[in-house]
GROMACS .gro file of C-alpha atoms in nm:
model
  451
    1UNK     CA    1  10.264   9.231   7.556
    2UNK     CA    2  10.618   9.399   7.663
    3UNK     CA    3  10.850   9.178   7.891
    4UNK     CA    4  11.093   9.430   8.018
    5UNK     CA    5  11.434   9.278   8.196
    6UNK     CA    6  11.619   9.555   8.377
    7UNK     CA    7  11.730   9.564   8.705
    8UNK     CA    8  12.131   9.496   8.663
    9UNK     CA    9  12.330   9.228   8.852
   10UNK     CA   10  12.002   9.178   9.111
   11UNK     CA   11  11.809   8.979   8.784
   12UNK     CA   12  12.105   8.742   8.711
   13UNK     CA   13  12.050   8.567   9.076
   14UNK     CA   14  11.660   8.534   9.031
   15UNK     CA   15  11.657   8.170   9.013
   16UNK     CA   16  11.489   7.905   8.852
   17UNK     CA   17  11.120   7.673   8.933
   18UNK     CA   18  11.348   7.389   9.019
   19UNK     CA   19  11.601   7.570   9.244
   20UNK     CA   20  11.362   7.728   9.436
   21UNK     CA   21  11.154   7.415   9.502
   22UNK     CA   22  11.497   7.314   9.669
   23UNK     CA   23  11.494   7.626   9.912
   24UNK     CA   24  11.346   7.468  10.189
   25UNK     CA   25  11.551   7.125  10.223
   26UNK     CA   26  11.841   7.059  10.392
   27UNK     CA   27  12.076   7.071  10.117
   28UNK     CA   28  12.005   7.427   9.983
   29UNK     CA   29  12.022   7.610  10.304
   30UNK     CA   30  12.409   7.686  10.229
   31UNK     CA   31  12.445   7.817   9.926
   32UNK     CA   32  12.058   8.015   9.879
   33UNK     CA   33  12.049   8.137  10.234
   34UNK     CA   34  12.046   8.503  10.081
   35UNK     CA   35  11.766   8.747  10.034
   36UNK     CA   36  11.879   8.744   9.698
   37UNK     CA   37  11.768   8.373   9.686
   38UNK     CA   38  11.427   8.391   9.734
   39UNK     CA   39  11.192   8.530   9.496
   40UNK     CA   40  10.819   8.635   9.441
   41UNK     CA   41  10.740   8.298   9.329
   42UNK     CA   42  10.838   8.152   9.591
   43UNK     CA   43  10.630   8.374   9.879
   44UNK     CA   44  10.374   8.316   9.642
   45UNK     CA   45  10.405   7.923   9.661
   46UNK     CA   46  10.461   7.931   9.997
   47UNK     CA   47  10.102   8.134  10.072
   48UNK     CA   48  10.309   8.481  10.209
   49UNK     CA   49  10.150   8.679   9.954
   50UNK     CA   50   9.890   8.605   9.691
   51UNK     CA   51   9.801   8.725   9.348
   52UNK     CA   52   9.613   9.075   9.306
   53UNK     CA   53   9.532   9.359   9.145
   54UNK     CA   54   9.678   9.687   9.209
   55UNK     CA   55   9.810   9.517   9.536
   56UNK     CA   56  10.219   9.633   9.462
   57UNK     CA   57  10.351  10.014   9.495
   58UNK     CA   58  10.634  10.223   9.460
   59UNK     CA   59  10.646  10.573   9.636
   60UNK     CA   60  10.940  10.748   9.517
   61UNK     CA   61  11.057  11.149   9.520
   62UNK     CA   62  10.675  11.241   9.537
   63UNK     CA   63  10.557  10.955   9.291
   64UNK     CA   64  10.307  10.662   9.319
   65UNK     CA   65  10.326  10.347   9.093
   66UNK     CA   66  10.081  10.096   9.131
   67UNK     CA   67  10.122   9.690   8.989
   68UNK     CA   68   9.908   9.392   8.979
   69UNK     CA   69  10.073   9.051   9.101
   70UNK     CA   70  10.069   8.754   8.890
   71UNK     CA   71  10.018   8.407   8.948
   72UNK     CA   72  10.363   8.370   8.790
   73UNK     CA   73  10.550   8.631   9.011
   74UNK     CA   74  10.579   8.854   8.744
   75UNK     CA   75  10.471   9.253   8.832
   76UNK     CA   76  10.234   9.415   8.521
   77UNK     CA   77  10.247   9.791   8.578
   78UNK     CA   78   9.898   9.949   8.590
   79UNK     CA   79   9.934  10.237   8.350
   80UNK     CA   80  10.121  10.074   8.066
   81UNK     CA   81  10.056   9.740   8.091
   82UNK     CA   82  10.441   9.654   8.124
   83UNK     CA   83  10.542   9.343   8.255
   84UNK     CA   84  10.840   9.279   8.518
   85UNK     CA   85  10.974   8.973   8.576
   86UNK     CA   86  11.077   9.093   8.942
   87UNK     CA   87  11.065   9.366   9.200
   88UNK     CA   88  11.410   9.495   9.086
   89UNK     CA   89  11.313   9.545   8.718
   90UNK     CA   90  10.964   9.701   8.755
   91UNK     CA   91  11.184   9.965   9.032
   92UNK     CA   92  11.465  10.016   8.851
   93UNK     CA   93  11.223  10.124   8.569
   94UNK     CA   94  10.956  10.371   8.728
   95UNK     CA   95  11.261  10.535   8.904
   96UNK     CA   96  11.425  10.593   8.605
   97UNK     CA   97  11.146  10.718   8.470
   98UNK     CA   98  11.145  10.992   8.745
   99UNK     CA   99  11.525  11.030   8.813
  100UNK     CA  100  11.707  10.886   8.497
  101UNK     CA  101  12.069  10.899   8.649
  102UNK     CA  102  11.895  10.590   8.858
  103UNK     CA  103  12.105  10.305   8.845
  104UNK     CA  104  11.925  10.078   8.998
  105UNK     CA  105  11.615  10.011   9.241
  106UNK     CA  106  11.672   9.821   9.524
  107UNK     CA  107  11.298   9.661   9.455
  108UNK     CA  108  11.248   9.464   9.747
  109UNK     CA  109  11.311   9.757  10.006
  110UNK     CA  110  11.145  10.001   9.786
  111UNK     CA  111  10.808   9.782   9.647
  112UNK     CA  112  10.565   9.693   9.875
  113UNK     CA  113  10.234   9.457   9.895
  114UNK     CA  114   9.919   9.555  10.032
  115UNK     CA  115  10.152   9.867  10.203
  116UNK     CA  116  10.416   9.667  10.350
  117UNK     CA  117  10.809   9.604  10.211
  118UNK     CA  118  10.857   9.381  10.036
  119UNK     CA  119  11.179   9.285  10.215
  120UNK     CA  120  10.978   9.172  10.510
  121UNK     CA  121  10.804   8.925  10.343
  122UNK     CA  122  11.176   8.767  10.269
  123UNK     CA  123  11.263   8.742  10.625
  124UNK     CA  124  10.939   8.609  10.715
  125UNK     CA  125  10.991   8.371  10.512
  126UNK     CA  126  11.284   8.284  10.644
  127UNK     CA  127  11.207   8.290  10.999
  128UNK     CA  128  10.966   7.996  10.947
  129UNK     CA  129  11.151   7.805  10.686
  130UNK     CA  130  11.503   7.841  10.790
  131UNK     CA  131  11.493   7.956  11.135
  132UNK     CA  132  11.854   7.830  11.224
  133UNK     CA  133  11.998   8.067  10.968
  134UNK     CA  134  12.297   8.282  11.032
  135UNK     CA  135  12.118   8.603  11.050
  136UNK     CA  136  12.425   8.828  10.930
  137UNK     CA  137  12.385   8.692  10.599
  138UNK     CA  138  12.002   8.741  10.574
  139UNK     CA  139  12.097   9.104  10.589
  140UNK     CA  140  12.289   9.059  10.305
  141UNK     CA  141  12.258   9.390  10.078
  142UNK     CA  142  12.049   9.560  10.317
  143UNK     CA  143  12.254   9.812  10.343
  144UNK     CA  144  12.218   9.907  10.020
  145UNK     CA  145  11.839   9.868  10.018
  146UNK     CA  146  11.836  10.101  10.314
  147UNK     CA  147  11.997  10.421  10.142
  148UNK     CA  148  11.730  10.382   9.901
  149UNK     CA  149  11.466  10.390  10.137
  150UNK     CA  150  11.606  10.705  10.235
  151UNK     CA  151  11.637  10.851   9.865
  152UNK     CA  152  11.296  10.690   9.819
  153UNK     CA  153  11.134  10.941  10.145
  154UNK     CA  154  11.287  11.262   9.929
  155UNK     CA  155  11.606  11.306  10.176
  156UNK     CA  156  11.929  11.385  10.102
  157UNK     CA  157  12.166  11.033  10.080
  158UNK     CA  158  12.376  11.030  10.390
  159UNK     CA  159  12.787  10.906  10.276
  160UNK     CA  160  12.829  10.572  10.405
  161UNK     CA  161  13.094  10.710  10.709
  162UNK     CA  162  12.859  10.990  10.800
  163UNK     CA  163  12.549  10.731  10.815
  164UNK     CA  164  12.766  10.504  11.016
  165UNK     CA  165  12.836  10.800  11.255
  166UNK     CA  166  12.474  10.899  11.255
  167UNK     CA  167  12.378  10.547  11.355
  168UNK     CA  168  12.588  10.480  11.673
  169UNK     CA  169  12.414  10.323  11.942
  170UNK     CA  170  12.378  10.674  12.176
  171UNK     CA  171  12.184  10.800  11.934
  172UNK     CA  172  11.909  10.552  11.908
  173UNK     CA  173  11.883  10.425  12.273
  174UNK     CA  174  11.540  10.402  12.295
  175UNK     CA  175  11.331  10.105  12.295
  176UNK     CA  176  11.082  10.227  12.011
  177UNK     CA  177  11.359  10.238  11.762
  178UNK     CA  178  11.382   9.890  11.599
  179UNK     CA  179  11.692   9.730  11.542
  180UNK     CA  180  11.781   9.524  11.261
  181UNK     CA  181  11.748   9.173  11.362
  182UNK     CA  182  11.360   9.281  11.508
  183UNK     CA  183  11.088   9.045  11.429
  184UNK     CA  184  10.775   9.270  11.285
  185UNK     CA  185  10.431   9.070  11.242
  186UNK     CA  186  10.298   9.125  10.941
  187UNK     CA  187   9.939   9.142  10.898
  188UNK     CA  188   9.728   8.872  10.761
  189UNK     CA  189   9.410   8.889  10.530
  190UNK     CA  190   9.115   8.826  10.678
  191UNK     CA  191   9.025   8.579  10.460
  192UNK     CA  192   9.309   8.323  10.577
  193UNK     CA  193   9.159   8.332  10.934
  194UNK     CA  194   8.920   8.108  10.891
  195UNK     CA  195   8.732   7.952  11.216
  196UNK     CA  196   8.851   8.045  11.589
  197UNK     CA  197   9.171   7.907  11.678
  198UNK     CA  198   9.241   7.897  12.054
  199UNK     CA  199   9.605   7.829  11.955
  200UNK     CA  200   9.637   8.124  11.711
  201UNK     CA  201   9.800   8.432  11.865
  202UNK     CA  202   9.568   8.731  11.972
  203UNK     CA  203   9.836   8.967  11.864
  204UNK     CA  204   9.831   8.871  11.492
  205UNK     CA  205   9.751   9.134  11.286
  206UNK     CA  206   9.451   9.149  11.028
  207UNK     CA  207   9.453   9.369  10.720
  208UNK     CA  208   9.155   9.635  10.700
  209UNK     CA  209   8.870   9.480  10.414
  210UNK     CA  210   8.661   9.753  10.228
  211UNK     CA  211   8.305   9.790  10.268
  212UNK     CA  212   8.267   9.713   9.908
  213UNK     CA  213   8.479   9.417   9.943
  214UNK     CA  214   8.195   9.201  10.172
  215UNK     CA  215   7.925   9.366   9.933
  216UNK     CA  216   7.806   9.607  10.203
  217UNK     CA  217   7.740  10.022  10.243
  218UNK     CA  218   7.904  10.202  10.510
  219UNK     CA  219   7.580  10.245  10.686
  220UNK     CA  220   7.684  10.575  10.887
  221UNK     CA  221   7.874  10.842  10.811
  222UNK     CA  222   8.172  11.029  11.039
  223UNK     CA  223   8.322  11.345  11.079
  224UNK     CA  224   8.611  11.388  11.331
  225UNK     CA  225   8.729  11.698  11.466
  226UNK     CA  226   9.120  11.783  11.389
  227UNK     CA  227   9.120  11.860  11.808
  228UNK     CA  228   9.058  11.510  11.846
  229UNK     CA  229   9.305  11.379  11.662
  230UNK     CA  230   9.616  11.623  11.796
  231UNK     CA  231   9.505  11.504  12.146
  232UNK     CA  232   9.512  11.167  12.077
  233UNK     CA  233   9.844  11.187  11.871
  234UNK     CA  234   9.957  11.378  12.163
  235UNK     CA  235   9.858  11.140  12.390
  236UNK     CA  236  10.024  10.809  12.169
  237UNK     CA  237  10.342  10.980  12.141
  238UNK     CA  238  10.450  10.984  12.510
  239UNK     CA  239  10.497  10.654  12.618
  240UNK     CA  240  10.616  10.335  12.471
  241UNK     CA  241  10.369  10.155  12.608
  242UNK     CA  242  10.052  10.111  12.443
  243UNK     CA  243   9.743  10.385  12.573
  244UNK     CA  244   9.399  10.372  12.547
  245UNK     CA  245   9.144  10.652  12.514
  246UNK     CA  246   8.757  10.738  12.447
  247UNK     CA  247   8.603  10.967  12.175
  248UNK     CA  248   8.301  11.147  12.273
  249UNK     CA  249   8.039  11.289  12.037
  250UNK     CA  250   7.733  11.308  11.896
  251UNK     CA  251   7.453  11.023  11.683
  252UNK     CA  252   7.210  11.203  11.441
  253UNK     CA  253   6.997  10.927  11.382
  254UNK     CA  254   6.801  11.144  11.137
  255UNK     CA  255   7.132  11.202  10.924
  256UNK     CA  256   7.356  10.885  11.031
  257UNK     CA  257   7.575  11.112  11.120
  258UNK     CA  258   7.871  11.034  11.373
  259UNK     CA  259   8.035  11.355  11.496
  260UNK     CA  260   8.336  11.300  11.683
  261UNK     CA  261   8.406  11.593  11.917
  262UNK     CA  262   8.641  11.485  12.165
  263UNK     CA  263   8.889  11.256  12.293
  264UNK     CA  264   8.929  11.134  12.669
  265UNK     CA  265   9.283  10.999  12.743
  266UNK     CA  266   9.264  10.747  12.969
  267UNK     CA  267   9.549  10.887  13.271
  268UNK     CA  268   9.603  10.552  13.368
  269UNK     CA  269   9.815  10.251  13.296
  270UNK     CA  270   9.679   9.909  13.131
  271UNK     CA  271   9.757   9.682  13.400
  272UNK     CA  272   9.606   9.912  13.672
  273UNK     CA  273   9.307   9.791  13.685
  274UNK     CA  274   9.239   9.923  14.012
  275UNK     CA  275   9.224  10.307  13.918
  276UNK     CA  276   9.098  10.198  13.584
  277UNK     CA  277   8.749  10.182  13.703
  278UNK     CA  278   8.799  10.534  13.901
  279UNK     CA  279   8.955  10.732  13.543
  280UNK     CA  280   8.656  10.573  13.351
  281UNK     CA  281   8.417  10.709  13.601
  282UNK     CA  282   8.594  11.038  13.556
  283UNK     CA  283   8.556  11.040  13.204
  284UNK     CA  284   8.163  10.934  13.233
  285UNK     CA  285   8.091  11.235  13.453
  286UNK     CA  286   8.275  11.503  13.119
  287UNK     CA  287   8.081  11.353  12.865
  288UNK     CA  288   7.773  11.432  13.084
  289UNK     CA  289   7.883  11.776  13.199
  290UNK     CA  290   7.969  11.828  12.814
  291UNK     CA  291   7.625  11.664  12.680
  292UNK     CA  292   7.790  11.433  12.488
  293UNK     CA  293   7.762  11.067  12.400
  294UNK     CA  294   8.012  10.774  12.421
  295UNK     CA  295   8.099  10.714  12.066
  296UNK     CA  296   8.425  10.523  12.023
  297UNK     CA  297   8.739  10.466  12.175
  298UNK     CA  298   9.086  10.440  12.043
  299UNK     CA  299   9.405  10.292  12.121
  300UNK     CA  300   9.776  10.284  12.034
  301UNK     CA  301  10.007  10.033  11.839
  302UNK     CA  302  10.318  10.222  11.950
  303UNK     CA  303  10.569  10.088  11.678
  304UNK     CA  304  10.352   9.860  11.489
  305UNK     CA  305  10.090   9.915  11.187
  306UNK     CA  306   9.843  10.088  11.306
  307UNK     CA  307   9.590   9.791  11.178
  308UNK     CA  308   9.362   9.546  11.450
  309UNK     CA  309   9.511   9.266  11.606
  310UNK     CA  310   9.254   8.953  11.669
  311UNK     CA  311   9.199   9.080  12.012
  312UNK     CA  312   9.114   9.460  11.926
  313UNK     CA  313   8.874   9.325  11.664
  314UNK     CA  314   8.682   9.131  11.976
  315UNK     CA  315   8.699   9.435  12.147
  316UNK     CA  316   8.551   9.645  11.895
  317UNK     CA  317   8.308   9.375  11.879
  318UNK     CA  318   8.230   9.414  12.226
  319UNK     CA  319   8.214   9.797  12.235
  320UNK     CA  320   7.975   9.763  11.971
  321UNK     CA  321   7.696   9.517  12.128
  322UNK     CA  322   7.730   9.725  12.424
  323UNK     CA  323   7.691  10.083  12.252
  324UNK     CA  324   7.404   9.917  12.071
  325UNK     CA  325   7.235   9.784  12.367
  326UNK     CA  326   7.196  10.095  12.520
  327UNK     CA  327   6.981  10.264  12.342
  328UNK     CA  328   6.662  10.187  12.113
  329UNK     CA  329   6.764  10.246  11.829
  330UNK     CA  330   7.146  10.166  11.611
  331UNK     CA  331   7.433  10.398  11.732
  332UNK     CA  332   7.751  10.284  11.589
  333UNK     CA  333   8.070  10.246  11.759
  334UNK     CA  334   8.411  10.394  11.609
  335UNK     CA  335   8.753  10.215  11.692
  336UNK     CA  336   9.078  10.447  11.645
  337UNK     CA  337   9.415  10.300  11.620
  338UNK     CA  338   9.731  10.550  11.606
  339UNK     CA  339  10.042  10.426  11.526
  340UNK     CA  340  10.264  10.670  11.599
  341UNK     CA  341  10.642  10.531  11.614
  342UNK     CA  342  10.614  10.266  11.307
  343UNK     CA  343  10.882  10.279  11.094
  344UNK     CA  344  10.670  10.195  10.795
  345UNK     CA  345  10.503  10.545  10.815
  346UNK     CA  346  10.476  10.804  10.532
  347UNK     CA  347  10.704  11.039  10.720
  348UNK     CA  348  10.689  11.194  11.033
  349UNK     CA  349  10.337  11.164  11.091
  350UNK     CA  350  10.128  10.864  11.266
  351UNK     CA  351   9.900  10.636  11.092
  352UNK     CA  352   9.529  10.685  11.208
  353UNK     CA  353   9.317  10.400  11.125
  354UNK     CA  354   8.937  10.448  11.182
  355UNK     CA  355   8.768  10.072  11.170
  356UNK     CA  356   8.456   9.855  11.234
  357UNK     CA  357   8.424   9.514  11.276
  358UNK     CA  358   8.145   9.367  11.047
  359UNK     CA  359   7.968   9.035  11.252
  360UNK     CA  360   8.053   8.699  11.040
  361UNK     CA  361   7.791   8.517  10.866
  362UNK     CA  362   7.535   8.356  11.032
  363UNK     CA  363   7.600   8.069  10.897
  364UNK     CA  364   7.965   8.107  11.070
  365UNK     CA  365   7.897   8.201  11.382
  366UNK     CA  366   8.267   8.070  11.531
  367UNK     CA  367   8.486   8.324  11.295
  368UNK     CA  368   8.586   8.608  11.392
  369UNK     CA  369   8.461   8.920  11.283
  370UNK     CA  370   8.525   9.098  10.983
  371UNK     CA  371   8.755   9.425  11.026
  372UNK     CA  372   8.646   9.695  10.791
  373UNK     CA  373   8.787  10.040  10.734
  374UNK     CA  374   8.578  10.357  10.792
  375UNK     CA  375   8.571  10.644  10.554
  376UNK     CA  376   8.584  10.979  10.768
  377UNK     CA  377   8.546  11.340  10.739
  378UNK     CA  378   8.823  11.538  10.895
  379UNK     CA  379   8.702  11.885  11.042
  380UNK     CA  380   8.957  12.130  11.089
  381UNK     CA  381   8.855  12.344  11.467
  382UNK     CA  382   8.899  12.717  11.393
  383UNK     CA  383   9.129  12.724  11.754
  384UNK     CA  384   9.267  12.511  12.005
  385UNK     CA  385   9.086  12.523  12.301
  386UNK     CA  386   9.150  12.520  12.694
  387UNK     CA  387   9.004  12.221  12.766
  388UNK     CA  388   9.223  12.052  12.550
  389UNK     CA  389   9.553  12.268  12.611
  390UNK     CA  390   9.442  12.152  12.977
  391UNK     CA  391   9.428  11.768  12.896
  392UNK     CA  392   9.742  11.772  12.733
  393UNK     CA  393   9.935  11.931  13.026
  394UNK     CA  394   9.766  11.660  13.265
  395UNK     CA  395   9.921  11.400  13.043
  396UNK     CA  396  10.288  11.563  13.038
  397UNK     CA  397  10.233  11.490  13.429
  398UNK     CA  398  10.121  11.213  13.409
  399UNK     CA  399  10.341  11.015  13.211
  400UNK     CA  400  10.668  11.287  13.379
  401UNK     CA  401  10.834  11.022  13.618
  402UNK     CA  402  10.734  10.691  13.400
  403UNK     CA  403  10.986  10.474  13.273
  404UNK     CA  404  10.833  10.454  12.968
  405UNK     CA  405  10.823  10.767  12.917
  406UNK     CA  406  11.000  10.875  12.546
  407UNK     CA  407  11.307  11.038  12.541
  408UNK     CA  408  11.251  11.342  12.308
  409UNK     CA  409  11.620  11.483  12.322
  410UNK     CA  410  11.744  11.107  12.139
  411UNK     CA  411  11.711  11.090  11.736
  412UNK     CA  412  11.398  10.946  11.570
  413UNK     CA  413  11.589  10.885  11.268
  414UNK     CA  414  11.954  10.986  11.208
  415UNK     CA  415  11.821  11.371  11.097
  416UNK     CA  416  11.495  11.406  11.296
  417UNK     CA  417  11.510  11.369  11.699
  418UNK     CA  418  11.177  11.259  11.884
  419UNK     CA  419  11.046  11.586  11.957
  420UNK     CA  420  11.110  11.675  11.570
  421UNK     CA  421  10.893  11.392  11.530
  422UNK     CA  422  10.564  11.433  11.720
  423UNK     CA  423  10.557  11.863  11.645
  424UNK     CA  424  10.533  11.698  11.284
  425UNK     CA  425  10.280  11.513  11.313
  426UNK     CA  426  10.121  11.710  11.528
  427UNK     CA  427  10.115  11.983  11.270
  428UNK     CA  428   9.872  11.796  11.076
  429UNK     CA  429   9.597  11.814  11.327
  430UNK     CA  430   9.676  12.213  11.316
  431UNK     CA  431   9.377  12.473  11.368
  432UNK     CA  432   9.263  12.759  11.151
  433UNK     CA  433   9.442  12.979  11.415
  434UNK     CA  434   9.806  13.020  11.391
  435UNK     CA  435   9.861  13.132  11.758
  436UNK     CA  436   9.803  12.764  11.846
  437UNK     CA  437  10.193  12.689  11.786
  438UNK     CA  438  10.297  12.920  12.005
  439UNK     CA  439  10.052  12.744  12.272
  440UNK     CA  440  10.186  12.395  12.231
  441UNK     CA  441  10.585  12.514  12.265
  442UNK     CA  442  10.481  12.560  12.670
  443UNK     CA  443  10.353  12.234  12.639
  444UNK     CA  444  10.682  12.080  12.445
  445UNK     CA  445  10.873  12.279  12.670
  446UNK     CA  446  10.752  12.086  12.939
  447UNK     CA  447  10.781  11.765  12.749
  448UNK     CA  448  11.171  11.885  12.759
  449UNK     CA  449  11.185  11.959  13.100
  450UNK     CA  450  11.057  11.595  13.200
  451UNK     CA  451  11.392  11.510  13.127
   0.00000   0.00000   0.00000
């Protein structure tokens, strides 16, 4: 079996079992308090990430590269069998491969496990194990490992004085945008849970299982309509606060069918819950008027994954009983959650995550339940219609005078400004008809105008 060592000067500071046993006690923290000085075995000893198969990628200039994790921390590449003693070797080599004037490949910003950097695992690590550490040199080569990331999305490299430039404070005064220094949560797996912990924080995030993975069948089927998902990308993209929204549709019980036709923004804001009741009544009396059916309801992570926290999987729980209860028969319950401002996106556009939350075992009636993802259908409308166009311009006034509200004339990333960003992702909802982009430049107009 081939060993291959590449990776430059990054290898020569992958350290040792016995140094990195010392990582954590008092008398290392001065010399390995690097990112350099923490490897995979060591976020593998320490329970951050665990062994797998086909659990590591690389996406680079159009690419995919998929590697199983070892018990060892070494990387074996899928298609050839290869195996990488670290991040930095199994990069540097698949770039290559597609760009051979490569010189190297900034592995831990460009590999990630189960769809998050690598590099966040390393400060995670270090926020719990070394949380008095000077920060400054935590970001120690990240500078580096951030061009890549930009050569690594298919953009042009920016020169160090022009990214500087690009990067000044004016330009990125917006709460959304993360600065370096931010703590993200990164998800867990499900299967670390364990029983209910009233101590455990309701915001941790849980990583989507497969169907297949809990030996089950998806036992409905779902097709979404591409209007729904423009007006509730629309709708995520205003504010950075988070929103909340129902889907209304249609249950062919003779088909297991779930058609979702519809989404309802909810005009309101979380903590309101004094016109919340009055908005939901609202949206009651248009699903009746439109002879359609509660089916779902979705909700925004504004710059976060777009996976469940532990309280959206209780209330997907609860939205389930409750759909299920009123009726005779099954009728299944879709959760949505749009993440439209995380920086770990492909891209400009948002991360839609359709899920379900499987009940846990009888026999365990005090975990929590299981989050599963949803396989969907995607129907593209043949226009955009007027009741939609309508919903979206009640929104724009809505959210007009809010504090919240985004600020689509400031930069998204040093080359795309906000309103770049959601006409982008907004163009992947688009209808067969091509007049619908000159429709929605009123509406951005007006976004402009809020201003």
């Amino acid at each position: 079996m081939c060993v291959v060592e590449e990776g430059g000067e990054e290898e020569e500071e992958e350290l040792s079992g016995g140094e990195e046993s010392d990582l954590r006690t008092p008398s290392g923290r001065g010399s390995l308090l690097t990112r350099r000085g923490i490897t995979l075995r060591v976020l593998l000893k320490d329970g951050l990430v665990e062994p797998g198969d086909g659990v590591l990628s690389i996406h680079y200039l159009g690419k995919k590269f998929v590697g199983d994790l070892l018990n060892d921390g070494k990387i074996r590449w899928v298609e050839t069998g290869q195996i990488f003693n670290s991040p930095s070797a199994w990069a540097t080599h698949c770039k290559r491969l597609v760009n051979p004037a490569k010189k190297s490949g900034c592995g831990w910003a460009s590999v990630r496990y189960r769809g998050q950097k690598l590099v966040q695992y390393k400060t995670s690590w270090l926020h719990k194990y070394q949380p008095s550490a000077d920060m400054s040199l935590v970001s120690e080569g990240e500078d580096d490992e951030m061009g890549d990331e930009e050569e690594e999305e298919g953009k042009t490299a920016v020169p160090t004085d022009d990214k500087n430039r690009k990067n000044k404070p004016e330009l990125h005064d917006i709460s959304l945008v993360p600065r370096r220094g931010d703590r993200e949560r990164i998800p867990v797996r499900y299967c670390t849970l364990g029983t209910r912990d009233a101590a455990r924080d309701p915001h941790t995030l849980v990583e989507l299982s497969a169907f297949s993975a809990i030996n089950r069948f998806q036992p409905f089927n779902v097709a979404v309509s591409s209007n729904v998902l423009l007006l509730m990308d629309f709708h995520c993209h205003l504010t950075t606060s988070e929103v909340v929204g129902y889907l209304g549709g249609r249950w062919d019980t003779n088909t297991q069918l779930l058609t979702v036709l519809r989404a309802f923004p909810c005009r309101t804001r979380l903590a309101d819950r004094d016109s919340a009741s009055a908005v939901e009544e609202e949206i009651c009396q248009n699903l009746f008027m439109r002879g359609l059916s509660l089916v779902g309801w979705y909700h925004s992570h504004p710059r976060g994954p777009a996976l469940p926290s532990l309280q959206d999987i209780d209330s997907q729980m609860d939205h389930q009983l409750r759909l299920q209860g009123s009726s005779n028969g099954f009728q299944p319950c879709l959760g949505i959650i749009c993440g439209p401002y995380y920086h770990g996106n492909q891209g400009v556009a948002s991360t839609i995550t359709p899920f379900w939350v499987v009940p846990p075992p009888e026999q365990r009636p005090n975990d929590y339940g299981i989050p599963v993802a949803v396989e969907v259908t995607y129907v593209q409308d043949n226009f955009l219609t007027s009741d939609v166009l309508n919903e979206m311009m009640l929104l724009v006034d809505f959210y007009r005078a809010a504090p919240d509200l985004v600020q689509f004339h400031q930069f998204w990333c040093p080359d795309t400004t906000m309103m770049d960003k959601i006409k982008g992702s907004l163009s992947g909802h688009a209808p067969k008809d091509q007049a619908y982009s000159q429709i929605l430049e009123h509406v951005y107009n007006q976004l402009i105008n809020t201003h």
